[in-house]
Amino acid sequence: MSNPLTIVMYHYVRPLHRSRYPELKALELSCFRGQLDFIGRHYTVVDMEQVIAATRGEPLPPRPLLLTFDDGYRDHYEHVVPLLVERGWQGSFFPPACAVREGRVLDVNKVHFTLASVEEPGCLVEAIFAALDEHRGEHDLADNAAYFGTYAHESRYDGPEVTFVKRMLQKGLPDGLRERVIERLFRRFVTTDEADFAADLYMSVDQLREIHAMGMCIGSHGDRHRWLNTLPGEWQRQEVDASLAFLGELGVPRHDWVMCYPYGGYDDGLLAMLRERGCALGLTVEVDLADVWRHDPLRLPRVDTNDLPAQADAVPGEWAWVAASSSRWGAGVSS
């Protein structure tokens, strides 16, 4: 009999309206509490260890649900973990190594906070156009209109201008130029003190060790949060091995560890390398309910927190239908 596993994906969780960046695309803490109430009423929260065992034939309890939290935010330590501990539930947390180890703000977070710091995204579009014009002689760049036509599309969560900014700063620009433009915008609109910002944004090594000792699962999210499916094999190995070394520092065992793919990016070569290194599970951003009998354990789908009801009395049947049918939408606040 089918017993699908719901794996819920979270990113920012904070008291948003009282925060310094109320326009950040984050889950309001009160909504998170409501989701936990809904989950407690209708689901059985399972541990990562139970999911790994299920991929090897062990049964899961009825209506199983796994809670996952990407990017290792300090919000998770301050707001999420205490609520999980109250309920006796495990969460699985995936910090990128460089953000914690080196005090570096991930490019994806620089983009998010830059967008949250401007009133109109059009000013960022113009800044990207200006950078293209400035560096067109150094790179083989298309004209501005061509880039806008390619990347400025309405998405599930964003209008065309915001989608353009995200996609250009994620993948559209050549790597060296992309990093320079992101850094310039972050310093202009957010802060010039990256180390201080990182210390406030991400969990520390001590905090990660603390929650691991409390029974929370800590897994890999790469080293520098890069699109792993765009990297040659040697760079993929460097990303994974640096992350595994970091997990070792936190006390995470090297057997049956879990990979959460940054941006959901993976390829066949990466999967083979993960299997060689003893990876037990891989979490994607493909939107679906997980079938541990049918899905490759290294390619488990998840559902986004934006699809989960925030009221305990919501109808679970309606939620299950939304989750199972929402694969056409893609993932939410991580993009």
Short mmCIF file of C-alpha atoms in Angstrom, two decimals:
data_model
loop_
_atom_site.label_atom_id
_atom_site.label_comp_id
_atom_site.label_asym_id
_atom_site.label_seq_id
_atom_site.Cartn_x
_atom_site.Cartn_y
_atom_site.Cartn_z
CA MET A 1 0.00 0.00 0.00
CA SER A 2 1.31 3.45 -0.91
CA ASN A 3 2.44 5.58 2.03
CA PRO A 4 3.95 8.73 0.48
CA LEU A 5 6.45 10.75 2.46
CA THR A 6 5.97 14.50 2.61
CA ILE A 7 9.32 16.30 2.80
CA VAL A 8 8.81 19.99 3.52
CA MET A 9 11.48 22.50 2.50
CA TYR A 10 12.06 25.67 4.52
CA HIS A 11 14.47 28.59 4.10
CA TYR A 12 14.04 31.88 5.99
CA VAL A 13 11.77 31.60 9.06
CA ARG A 14 11.62 34.73 11.18
CA PRO A 15 9.35 37.31 12.84
CA LEU A 16 9.41 39.07 9.50
CA HIS A 17 7.32 42.17 10.11
CA ARG A 18 9.42 43.13 13.14
CA SER A 19 12.69 42.47 11.34
CA ARG A 20 15.10 44.83 9.67
CA TYR A 21 14.14 43.45 6.23
CA PRO A 22 10.33 43.12 6.21
CA GLU A 23 10.28 42.80 2.40
CA LEU A 24 12.44 39.66 2.46
CA LYS A 25 10.62 36.67 0.99
CA ALA A 26 10.53 34.72 4.23
CA LEU A 27 8.01 32.69 6.21
CA GLU A 28 6.50 34.70 9.06
CA LEU A 29 7.19 32.96 12.38
CA SER A 30 3.51 32.92 13.33
CA CYS A 31 2.73 31.11 10.07
CA PHE A 32 5.44 28.57 10.86
CA ARG A 33 3.81 27.91 14.22
CA GLY A 34 0.50 27.40 12.42
CA GLN A 35 2.12 24.96 10.03
CA LEU A 36 3.57 22.98 12.91
CA ASP A 37 0.10 22.83 14.48
CA PHE A 38 -1.30 21.54 11.18
CA ILE A 39 1.49 18.98 10.88
CA GLY A 40 1.02 17.80 14.45
CA ARG A 41 -2.69 17.30 13.87
CA HIS A 42 -2.52 15.47 10.56
CA TYR A 43 0.97 13.92 10.14
CA THR A 44 3.63 11.91 11.91
CA VAL A 45 6.96 13.73 11.90
CA VAL A 46 9.78 11.27 11.20
CA ASP A 47 13.53 11.47 11.73
CA MET A 48 16.06 11.38 8.93
CA GLU A 49 17.26 8.05 10.28
CA GLN A 50 13.78 6.59 9.76
CA VAL A 51 13.73 7.80 6.16
CA ILE A 52 17.13 6.26 5.45
CA ALA A 53 15.92 2.99 6.98
CA ALA A 54 12.76 3.16 4.87
CA THR A 55 14.82 3.29 1.66
CA ARG A 56 16.20 -0.08 2.80
CA GLY A 57 12.87 -1.73 3.45
CA GLU A 58 11.78 -0.56 6.91
CA PRO A 59 8.19 0.75 7.13
CA LEU A 60 7.34 4.36 7.86
CA PRO A 61 4.45 5.32 10.16
CA PRO A 62 1.17 6.47 8.57
CA ARG A 63 1.27 9.93 6.95
CA PRO A 64 5.01 10.47 7.50
CA LEU A 65 6.51 13.96 7.16
CA LEU A 66 10.14 15.12 7.24
CA LEU A 67 11.11 18.72 8.08
CA THR A 68 14.11 20.17 6.21
CA PHE A 69 15.73 23.61 6.55
CA ASP A 70 18.20 24.86 3.93
CA ASP A 71 21.14 27.26 4.28
CA GLY A 72 21.91 27.11 8.01
CA TYR A 73 20.34 30.40 9.05
CA ARG A 74 20.62 31.76 12.56
CA ASP A 75 16.83 32.14 12.36
CA HIS A 76 16.67 28.35 12.54
CA TYR A 77 18.70 28.26 15.74
CA GLU A 78 16.78 31.08 17.43
CA HIS A 79 13.22 30.40 16.26
CA VAL A 80 12.86 26.97 14.64
CA VAL A 81 14.82 24.61 16.90
CA PRO A 82 13.07 25.67 20.15
CA LEU A 83 9.66 24.99 18.59
CA LEU A 84 10.78 21.58 17.33
CA VAL A 85 12.25 20.68 20.72
CA GLU A 86 8.91 21.57 22.38
CA ARG A 87 7.24 18.95 20.19
CA GLY A 88 10.00 16.37 20.37
CA TRP A 89 10.55 16.56 16.60
CA GLN A 90 13.75 16.39 14.60
CA GLY A 91 14.58 18.91 11.91
CA SER A 92 17.24 18.45 9.23
CA PHE A 93 19.52 21.44 8.62
CA PHE A 94 21.83 22.05 5.67
CA PRO A 95 24.47 24.79 6.12
CA PRO A 96 26.83 25.69 3.25
CA ALA A 97 30.33 25.32 4.65
CA CYS A 98 31.90 28.60 3.49
CA ALA A 99 29.12 30.73 4.95
CA VAL A 100 29.85 29.44 8.45
CA ARG A 101 33.55 28.70 8.21
CA GLU A 102 34.66 31.87 6.39
CA GLY A 103 31.98 34.39 7.33
CA ARG A 104 30.99 34.81 3.68
CA VAL A 105 27.48 35.78 2.62
CA LEU A 106 26.27 33.45 -0.12
CA ASP A 107 25.58 35.08 -3.46
CA VAL A 108 21.99 33.85 -3.32
CA ASN A 109 21.52 35.64 0.02
CA LYS A 110 23.18 38.79 -1.28
CA VAL A 111 20.62 38.83 -4.07
CA HIS A 112 17.71 38.22 -1.67
CA PHE A 113 18.70 40.99 0.73
CA THR A 114 19.51 43.40 -2.10
CA LEU A 115 16.00 42.86 -3.48
CA ALA A 116 14.55 43.30 0.02
CA SER A 117 16.41 46.62 0.40
CA VAL A 118 15.07 48.45 -2.67
CA GLU A 119 11.63 49.92 -3.21
CA GLU A 120 11.54 49.22 -6.94
CA PRO A 121 13.35 46.30 -8.62
CA GLY A 122 13.63 48.43 -11.76
CA CYS A 123 16.66 50.19 -10.26
CA LEU A 124 18.43 46.82 -10.07
CA VAL A 125 17.51 46.06 -13.67
CA GLU A 126 19.11 49.35 -14.70
CA ALA A 127 22.20 48.60 -12.59
CA ILE A 128 22.60 45.23 -14.33
CA PHE A 129 22.18 46.89 -17.73
CA ALA A 130 24.87 49.41 -16.79
CA ALA A 131 27.23 46.60 -15.77
CA LEU A 132 26.59 44.83 -19.08
CA ASP A 133 27.40 48.00 -20.99
CA GLU A 134 30.52 48.60 -18.91
CA HIS A 135 31.96 45.12 -19.40
CA ARG A 136 30.71 44.21 -22.87
CA GLY A 137 34.21 44.62 -24.27
CA GLU A 138 35.62 42.09 -21.77
CA HIS A 139 33.03 39.35 -22.27
CA ASP A 140 31.00 37.86 -25.07
CA LEU A 141 27.73 39.42 -23.91
CA ALA A 142 24.38 39.67 -25.65
CA ASP A 143 22.60 43.00 -25.81
CA ASN A 144 20.48 44.11 -22.88
CA ALA A 145 17.14 43.54 -24.60
CA ALA A 146 18.08 39.95 -25.42
CA TYR A 147 18.89 39.18 -21.79
CA PHE A 148 15.68 40.82 -20.62
CA GLY A 149 13.65 38.84 -23.13
CA THR A 150 15.26 35.61 -21.97
CA TYR A 151 14.98 36.05 -18.21
CA ALA A 152 12.18 38.57 -17.49
CA HIS A 153 9.22 36.24 -17.10
CA GLU A 154 6.45 36.06 -14.52
CA SER A 155 7.15 33.23 -12.09
CA ARG A 156 5.12 31.65 -9.35
CA TYR A 157 6.44 34.02 -6.70
CA ASP A 158 7.96 36.96 -8.62
CA GLY A 159 7.14 39.52 -11.27
CA PRO A 160 9.20 39.81 -14.47
CA GLU A 161 11.72 42.36 -13.15
CA VAL A 162 12.49 40.42 -9.97
CA THR A 163 12.78 37.18 -11.94
CA PHE A 164 15.18 38.90 -14.34
CA VAL A 165 17.37 40.12 -11.48
CA LYS A 166 17.46 36.71 -9.82
CA ARG A 167 18.16 34.73 -12.97
CA MET A 168 20.83 37.11 -14.27
CA LEU A 169 22.61 37.09 -10.91
CA GLN A 170 22.25 33.33 -10.48
CA LYS A 171 23.22 32.04 -13.90
CA GLY A 172 22.78 34.60 -16.67
CA LEU A 173 26.06 36.50 -16.30
CA PRO A 174 29.50 34.92 -16.76
CA ASP A 175 30.88 33.78 -13.39
CA GLY A 176 33.51 36.45 -12.82
CA LEU A 177 31.25 39.28 -13.87
CA ARG A 178 28.27 37.86 -12.01
CA GLU A 179 30.17 37.85 -8.72
CA ARG A 180 31.42 41.41 -9.24
CA VAL A 181 27.93 42.71 -10.00
CA ILE A 182 26.41 40.93 -6.99
CA GLU A 183 29.12 42.31 -4.72
CA ARG A 184 28.65 45.83 -6.06
CA LEU A 185 24.88 45.76 -5.55
CA PHE A 186 25.15 44.21 -2.07
CA ARG A 187 27.62 46.85 -0.92
CA ARG A 188 25.54 49.64 -2.43
CA PHE A 189 22.11 48.63 -1.12
CA VAL A 190 22.73 46.42 1.94
CA THR A 191 26.10 46.72 3.74
CA THR A 192 29.84 47.00 3.28
CA ASP A 193 30.54 44.78 6.31
CA GLU A 194 30.05 41.29 4.92
CA ALA A 195 31.58 39.44 7.89
CA ASP A 196 29.27 41.14 10.39
CA PHE A 197 26.25 40.47 8.18
CA ALA A 198 27.23 36.79 7.83
CA ALA A 199 27.66 36.41 11.59
CA ASP A 200 24.11 37.66 12.06
CA LEU A 201 22.63 35.62 9.20
CA TYR A 202 24.08 32.12 9.68
CA MET A 203 24.48 29.72 12.57
CA SER A 204 27.94 29.50 14.09
CA VAL A 205 29.98 26.31 14.39
CA ASP A 206 29.12 26.13 18.10
CA GLN A 207 25.40 26.54 17.41
CA LEU A 208 25.48 23.81 14.77
CA ARG A 209 27.30 21.48 17.15
CA GLU A 210 24.74 22.29 19.82
CA ILE A 211 21.71 21.42 17.72
CA HIS A 212 23.43 18.28 16.43
CA ALA A 213 23.99 17.19 20.04
CA MET A 214 20.28 17.84 20.64
CA GLY A 215 19.39 15.26 17.99
CA MET A 216 18.89 17.47 14.98
CA CYS A 217 20.21 16.18 11.66
CA ILE A 218 22.99 18.16 9.95
CA GLY A 219 23.65 17.46 6.27
CA SER A 220 25.65 18.77 3.33
CA HIS A 221 24.65 21.78 1.27
CA GLY A 222 27.96 22.01 -0.55
CA ASP A 223 30.76 24.38 0.27
CA ARG A 224 29.92 27.54 -1.66
CA HIS A 225 26.28 26.84 -2.56
CA ARG A 226 26.96 26.48 -6.28
CA TRP A 227 24.89 24.92 -9.06
CA LEU A 228 26.66 21.56 -8.86
CA ASN A 229 25.25 20.36 -12.19
CA THR A 230 27.08 23.22 -13.95
CA LEU A 231 30.52 22.31 -12.55
CA PRO A 232 33.11 19.91 -14.01
CA GLY A 233 33.68 16.74 -12.03
CA GLU A 234 36.79 17.95 -10.21
CA TRP A 235 35.00 21.07 -8.95
CA GLN A 236 32.04 18.96 -7.86
CA ARG A 237 34.43 16.81 -5.82
CA GLN A 238 35.98 19.90 -4.24
CA GLU A 239 32.52 21.21 -3.26
CA VAL A 240 31.43 17.90 -1.75
CA ASP A 241 34.70 17.06 -0.01
CA ALA A 242 35.03 20.52 1.55
CA SER A 243 31.49 20.17 2.84
CA LEU A 244 32.18 16.70 4.24
CA ALA A 245 35.29 17.99 6.01
CA PHE A 246 33.14 20.73 7.54
CA LEU A 247 30.51 18.21 8.67
CA GLY A 248 33.30 16.20 10.27
CA GLU A 249 34.24 19.26 12.32
CA LEU A 250 30.65 19.35 13.57
CA GLY A 251 30.73 15.69 14.59
CA VAL A 252 28.56 14.38 11.75
CA PRO A 253 29.49 10.77 10.80
CA ARG A 254 30.86 10.09 7.32
CA HIS A 255 28.49 7.14 6.75
CA ASP A 256 24.82 7.55 5.86
CA TRP A 257 25.16 11.31 5.44
CA VAL A 258 22.60 13.39 3.56
CA MET A 259 23.05 15.77 0.62
CA CYS A 260 20.75 18.70 -0.08
CA TYR A 261 21.53 20.02 -3.57
CA PRO A 262 22.01 23.82 -3.76
CA TYR A 263 19.35 25.16 -6.14
CA GLY A 264 18.37 21.51 -6.68
CA GLY A 265 21.19 21.04 -9.20
CA TYR A 266 22.67 17.57 -9.75
CA ASP A 267 23.74 15.29 -12.60
CA ASP A 268 24.61 11.62 -13.09
CA GLY A 269 28.31 12.15 -12.41
CA LEU A 270 27.57 13.85 -9.11
CA LEU A 271 25.18 11.08 -8.05
CA ALA A 272 27.82 8.43 -8.76
CA MET A 273 30.40 10.37 -6.75
CA LEU A 274 28.00 10.75 -3.81
CA ARG A 275 27.34 7.02 -3.76
CA GLU A 276 31.09 6.38 -3.67
CA ARG A 277 31.31 8.65 -0.61
CA GLY A 278 28.57 6.89 1.34
CA CYS A 279 25.76 9.39 0.81
CA ALA A 280 22.45 7.83 1.89
CA LEU A 281 19.91 10.43 0.71
CA GLY A 282 19.78 13.37 -1.68
CA LEU A 283 17.14 16.09 -1.47
CA THR A 284 16.07 17.99 -4.58
CA VAL A 285 13.72 20.93 -5.18
CA GLU A 286 11.55 18.86 -7.51
CA VAL A 287 8.03 19.28 -6.16
CA ASP A 288 6.23 16.06 -5.33
CA LEU A 289 5.49 13.66 -2.52
CA ALA A 290 8.32 11.17 -2.03
CA ASP A 291 7.87 7.44 -2.59
CA VAL A 292 10.84 5.77 -0.91
CA TRP A 293 10.14 2.58 -2.87
CA ARG A 294 9.94 4.27 -6.26
CA HIS A 295 12.28 7.26 -6.10
CA ASP A 296 16.06 7.05 -6.25
CA PRO A 297 17.18 7.74 -2.63
CA LEU A 298 19.55 10.41 -3.97
CA ARG A 299 16.75 12.19 -5.86
CA LEU A 300 13.96 12.63 -3.32
CA PRO A 301 11.46 15.42 -4.11
CA ARG A 302 10.22 17.95 -1.60
CA VAL A 303 7.33 20.38 -1.27
CA ASP A 304 7.71 24.06 -0.48
CA THR A 305 6.55 25.64 2.73
CA ASN A 306 4.45 28.03 0.62
CA ASP A 307 2.15 25.11 -0.22
CA LEU A 308 1.64 24.01 3.37
CA PRO A 309 -1.44 25.28 5.25
CA ALA A 310 -0.77 27.55 8.20
CA GLN A 311 -3.88 26.55 10.16
CA ALA A 312 -4.31 23.39 12.20
CA ASP A 313 -7.90 22.90 10.95
CA ALA A 314 -6.99 22.93 7.22
CA VAL A 315 -8.12 19.87 5.28
CA PRO A 316 -5.16 17.50 4.80
CA GLY A 317 -6.68 15.96 1.69
CA GLU A 318 -6.63 19.32 -0.07
CA TRP A 319 -3.00 19.88 0.98
CA ALA A 320 -1.94 16.46 -0.30
CA TRP A 321 -3.55 17.21 -3.66
CA VAL A 322 -1.76 20.56 -3.90
CA ALA A 323 1.58 18.99 -3.01
CA ALA A 324 1.22 16.14 -5.45
CA SER A 325 0.11 18.35 -8.33
CA SER A 326 2.38 21.37 -7.84
CA SER A 327 5.46 20.09 -9.68
CA ARG A 328 4.69 22.46 -12.53
CA TRP A 329 5.45 25.43 -10.26
CA GLY A 330 8.99 24.88 -9.02
CA ALA A 331 10.38 25.76 -5.61
CA GLY A 332 9.73 28.94 -3.70
CA VAL A 333 11.82 31.25 -1.61
CA SER A 334 15.15 29.59 -2.35
CA SER A 335 15.35 30.92 -5.88
#
